[in-house]
């Protein structure tokens, strides 16, 4: 354990030193390649302009190369792979796309993803906004925010294990150790295997992600609420507006841009959800989502690189428009400030 910590610290220090050395050397070489002579004002001006043009690209060069190798190349390779058979050797044209269009499990995964998209971003944003407003009005608000934000520090697998105990079911006359079944039994109901109930089990899985991401939404929206000018709220109070009207007609419109960014950020996360489904149900009982289906086709049953590539492309196409919109919204907000 100690050796691993020392090794990690060593790698971080070496990485920072290597980056600093690269920036210094590249800037030094650029200065030598484009000198600024004291007696020639025109040449000095030209070289300074050239340095200013080249230097950003020189500094960004390693990052751009890494993006090309680890982002652009895999996308192109995946697109090409989607036209080949399971082994990636024989060209099959659009056969993998036809399979995806008619496959029942693929359609079920699409339906489940849409269900997650309809529920999770809306619930996280709503609860985050409500909690942000309420905790700003109480003296122990910061303590409450810390507790609600705490699940963000837990991995998806760790959170799933926690909630697996909450949904735990014991058959026969055994004592129910699952919190939910214990409550149901205490009020006279029958314990259930909650994560195996078709359709409804998807919502039980969604609760885990909502529990994790509500803290994120709360922190971002709380910061946005603090940026609302007090004068507008005071003016609304003087005009006779009640708390409900102030919230919906004064606060929400002024932070709508932040709400949209939070919503779309969680939407992108939902499209890539994988760990929770894998840990809780492994895609059984009609809980399969696209990321898990891609994993199954890629690594199980001998693997099928062609079909898994098609699913990966569907996921990428679903995420890309939302990411573009998010980036444009961030640019608009930056220009507004």
XYZ file of C-alpha atoms in Angstrom:
337
model
C 0.000 0.000 0.000
C 2.756 2.437 0.997
C 4.775 1.565 -2.098
C 1.734 2.217 -4.301
C 1.178 5.636 -2.703
C 4.861 6.518 -3.137
C 4.729 5.316 -6.742
C 1.613 7.414 -7.451
C 3.198 10.539 -5.936
C 6.361 9.888 -7.944
C 4.395 9.609 -11.173
C 2.534 12.868 -10.451
C 5.751 14.752 -9.637
C 7.489 13.339 -12.717
C 4.501 14.260 -14.886
C 4.404 17.848 -13.654
C 8.190 18.166 -14.071
C 8.038 16.705 -17.599
C 5.285 19.153 -18.608
C 7.182 22.119 -17.190
C 10.366 20.967 -18.941
C 8.525 20.590 -22.250
C 7.007 24.072 -22.038
C 10.373 25.617 -21.156
C 12.303 23.774 -23.874
C 9.701 24.415 -26.579
C 9.573 28.117 -25.726
C 13.379 28.257 -25.678
C 13.648 26.551 -29.095
C 10.998 28.881 -30.497
C 12.994 31.878 -29.272
C 16.168 30.526 -30.887
C 14.358 29.753 -34.159
C 12.734 33.194 -34.301
C 15.205 35.632 -32.699
C 14.404 39.261 -32.018
C 17.387 41.316 -33.273
C 17.835 44.673 -31.569
C 18.938 46.571 -34.665
C 16.166 45.381 -37.004
C 12.790 46.624 -35.784
C 10.828 45.198 -38.729
C 12.256 41.681 -38.395
C 11.825 41.779 -34.631
C 8.145 42.688 -35.053
C 7.580 39.917 -37.608
C 9.265 37.287 -35.423
C 7.339 38.356 -32.342
C 4.076 37.987 -34.260
C 5.146 34.579 -35.519
C 6.050 33.492 -31.990
C 2.631 34.593 -30.751
C 0.981 32.566 -33.521
C 3.049 29.404 -33.086
C 3.372 29.293 -29.271
C -0.274 28.286 -28.458
C -0.141 25.445 -30.992
C 3.229 24.373 -29.658
C 1.896 24.200 -26.110
C -1.348 22.504 -27.188
C 0.462 20.068 -29.486
C 0.796 17.135 -27.044
C -2.839 17.450 -25.960
C -4.033 17.550 -29.577
C -1.953 14.486 -30.425
C -3.357 12.591 -27.447
C -6.909 13.607 -28.401
C -6.293 12.360 -31.914
C -4.886 9.040 -30.723
C -7.387 8.345 -27.923
C -10.545 10.036 -29.263
C -10.600 10.608 -33.025
C -8.897 7.359 -34.044
C -11.180 5.122 -31.893
C -14.285 6.798 -33.361
C -13.104 6.211 -36.935
C -11.995 2.648 -36.127
C -15.346 1.882 -34.452
C -17.258 3.188 -37.477
C -15.224 0.974 -39.809
C -15.591 -2.003 -37.458
C -19.392 -1.696 -37.523
C -19.364 -2.952 -41.145
C -17.520 -6.177 -40.285
C -18.488 -9.498 -38.714
C -18.007 -10.557 -35.100
C -14.295 -11.240 -35.606
C -13.684 -8.001 -37.522
C -12.295 -9.857 -40.531
C -15.171 -10.230 -43.009
C -17.051 -7.260 -44.469
C -20.830 -7.624 -43.939
C -22.097 -4.208 -45.050
C -25.185 -3.001 -43.173
C -25.975 -6.379 -41.591
C -25.091 -5.178 -38.082
C -27.305 -2.116 -38.471
C -30.205 -4.308 -39.681
C -29.688 -6.524 -36.634
C -29.880 -3.504 -34.317
C -33.077 -2.278 -35.985
C -34.934 -5.582 -35.558
C -33.386 -6.936 -32.318
C -35.830 -7.030 -29.398
C -33.128 -6.594 -26.738
C -31.699 -3.573 -28.549
C -35.162 -1.970 -28.687
C -35.673 -2.759 -24.996
C -32.351 -1.063 -24.207
C -33.382 2.013 -26.218
C -36.675 2.135 -24.312
C -34.892 1.842 -20.959
C -32.432 4.590 -21.892
C -35.319 6.884 -22.865
C -36.988 6.076 -19.544
C -33.793 6.976 -17.668
C -33.501 10.200 -19.684
C -37.076 11.179 -18.894
C -36.789 10.615 -15.139
C -33.232 11.032 -13.811
C -32.167 14.486 -15.152
C -35.559 15.982 -14.264
C -35.576 14.473 -10.760
C -31.946 15.434 -9.997
C -32.450 19.008 -11.225
C -35.767 19.414 -9.408
C -34.575 18.018 -6.078
C -31.266 19.869 -6.387
C -33.060 23.180 -6.986
C -35.556 22.669 -4.154
C -32.829 21.656 -1.693
C -30.632 24.597 -2.778
C -33.479 27.038 -2.059
C -34.458 25.453 1.259
C -30.915 25.071 2.646
C -30.189 28.750 1.970
C -32.952 29.642 4.460
C -31.783 27.622 7.472
C -28.788 28.126 9.759
C -27.614 24.528 9.372
C -27.920 24.686 5.589
C -24.205 24.117 4.960
C -24.277 20.938 7.070
C -27.300 19.684 5.130
C -25.575 20.462 1.817
C -22.469 18.554 2.885
C -24.533 15.472 3.779
C -26.505 15.601 0.507
C -23.335 16.140 -1.526
C -21.542 13.237 0.183
C -22.831 10.474 -2.191
C -20.922 12.213 -5.005
C -17.729 10.888 -3.399
C -18.955 7.283 -3.704
C -18.355 5.283 -6.864
C -21.360 4.001 -8.786
C -20.454 0.445 -7.806
C -20.139 1.413 -4.138
C -23.486 3.209 -4.216
C -25.079 0.185 -5.897
C -23.801 -2.110 -3.143
C -25.297 0.222 -0.523
C -28.678 0.241 -2.266
C -28.514 -3.515 -2.824
C -28.749 -3.866 0.951
C -31.710 -1.482 0.991
C -33.524 -3.595 -1.630
C -32.362 -6.929 -0.148
C -34.961 -9.730 -0.033
C -34.909 -12.814 2.197
C -37.285 -15.671 1.398
C -39.213 -17.939 3.734
C -39.495 -16.904 7.363
C -36.090 -15.227 7.469
C -35.770 -11.773 8.953
C -35.732 -9.081 6.272
C -32.433 -7.222 6.491
C -33.274 -4.973 3.532
C -34.503 -1.593 4.760
C -37.313 -1.324 2.203
C -38.650 -4.824 2.824
C -38.345 -4.337 6.592
C -40.534 -1.224 6.340
C -43.048 -2.992 4.077
C -43.201 -5.943 6.452
C -43.597 -3.653 9.475
C -46.717 -2.037 7.977
C -48.230 -5.413 7.104
C -47.150 -5.770 3.488
C -45.405 -8.602 1.690
C -41.655 -8.320 0.997
C -40.735 -8.156 -2.673
C -37.696 -8.818 -4.839
C -37.747 -5.198 -5.917
C -35.038 -5.298 -8.563
C -36.728 -8.169 -10.406
C -40.110 -6.455 -10.879
C -40.365 -5.741 -14.633
C -40.629 -2.044 -15.584
C -40.679 -0.821 -11.964
C -37.211 -2.201 -11.281
C -35.840 0.424 -13.685
C -37.093 3.122 -11.325
C -35.484 1.421 -8.341
C -32.165 1.578 -10.220
C -32.755 5.216 -11.195
C -33.135 6.153 -7.528
C -29.468 5.246 -7.014
C -28.259 7.691 -9.669
C -30.677 10.374 -8.430
C -29.279 9.894 -4.914
C -25.739 10.372 -6.234
C -26.309 13.296 -8.619
C -28.758 15.435 -6.628
C -25.812 16.801 -4.627
C -24.088 17.915 -7.831
C -27.220 19.721 -9.045
C -27.717 21.294 -5.613
C -24.195 22.759 -5.448
C -24.296 24.270 -8.959
C -27.819 25.673 -8.576
C -27.086 26.993 -5.090
C -24.180 29.014 -6.505
C -26.457 30.331 -9.269
C -29.135 31.333 -6.761
C -26.597 33.309 -4.749
C -25.852 35.291 -7.916
C -29.421 36.618 -8.154
C -29.446 40.334 -7.220
C -31.162 40.931 -3.886
C -32.795 44.057 -5.344
C -35.031 42.016 -7.659
C -36.279 39.836 -4.787
C -36.824 42.856 -2.533
C -38.755 44.591 -5.315
C -40.957 41.505 -5.769
C -41.660 41.379 -2.012
C -42.602 45.074 -2.008
C -44.956 44.421 -4.953
C -46.726 41.766 -2.874
C -45.323 38.577 -4.405
C -45.442 35.483 -2.207
C -42.670 32.906 -1.841
C -44.067 30.617 -4.546
C -44.271 33.489 -7.066
C -40.775 34.709 -6.192
C -39.411 31.213 -6.734
C -41.051 30.510 -10.113
C -41.233 34.005 -11.602
C -38.090 35.659 -10.226
C -35.514 33.015 -9.287
C -36.032 30.282 -11.885
C -36.011 32.589 -14.967
C -32.770 34.222 -13.832
C -30.932 30.908 -13.399
C -32.549 29.096 -16.326
C -29.231 28.873 -18.189
C -27.618 27.108 -15.224
C -30.606 24.770 -14.867
C -30.263 23.814 -18.542
C -26.533 23.134 -18.167
C -27.104 20.947 -15.087
C -29.896 19.108 -16.903
C -27.811 18.382 -19.989
C -24.723 17.386 -17.963
C -26.747 14.778 -16.070
C -28.377 13.701 -19.348
C -24.950 12.889 -20.810
C -24.116 10.905 -17.677
C -27.399 8.991 -17.912
C -26.725 8.002 -21.526
C -23.455 6.430 -20.380
C -24.855 4.719 -17.263
C -23.345 1.256 -16.925
C -22.009 0.448 -13.444
C -25.335 0.620 -11.608
C -27.153 -1.749 -13.974
C -24.199 -4.156 -14.080
C -23.897 -4.297 -10.283
C -27.605 -4.464 -9.447
C -29.157 -6.686 -12.132
C -26.526 -7.366 -14.802
C -29.184 -6.308 -17.301
C -31.653 -9.014 -16.260
C -35.417 -8.556 -15.832
C -35.665 -6.032 -18.683
C -33.220 -3.540 -17.147
C -30.635 -3.640 -19.938
C -29.366 -0.257 -21.186
C -27.233 0.471 -24.258
C -23.878 0.637 -22.443
C -24.462 -2.775 -20.825
C -25.677 -4.259 -24.090
C -22.517 -3.017 -25.812
C -20.395 -4.570 -23.041
C -22.213 -7.896 -23.351
C -21.762 -8.102 -27.126
C -18.122 -7.039 -26.926
C -16.818 -9.211 -24.087
C -19.256 -12.062 -23.482
C -20.143 -15.147 -25.464
C -17.000 -14.952 -27.548
C -17.539 -11.287 -28.358
C -18.997 -9.605 -31.439
C -16.997 -6.519 -32.345
C -19.321 -5.557 -35.233
C -22.549 -5.396 -33.239
C -20.889 -3.801 -30.212
C -19.445 -1.131 -32.536
C -22.950 -0.307 -33.799
C -24.211 0.146 -30.227
C -21.187 2.317 -29.395
C -21.945 4.557 -32.398
C -25.594 4.886 -31.330
C -24.438 6.018 -27.887
C -21.987 8.499 -29.392
C -24.633 9.943 -31.742
C -27.027 10.334 -28.816
C -24.481 12.154 -26.651
C -22.924 14.410 -29.323
C -25.835 16.886 -29.904
C -26.233 17.392 -26.162
C -22.507 18.046 -25.744
C -22.540 20.557 -28.622
C -25.497 22.376 -27.092
C -23.782 22.410 -23.684
C -20.590 23.892 -25.152
C -22.525 26.578 -27.045
C -24.485 27.449 -23.917
C -21.232 27.796 -21.958
C -19.829 30.091 -24.681
C -22.982 32.243 -24.563
C -22.742 32.527 -20.778
C -19.053 33.467 -21.049
C -19.809 36.149 -23.664
C -22.640 37.470 -21.500
C -20.230 38.026 -18.619
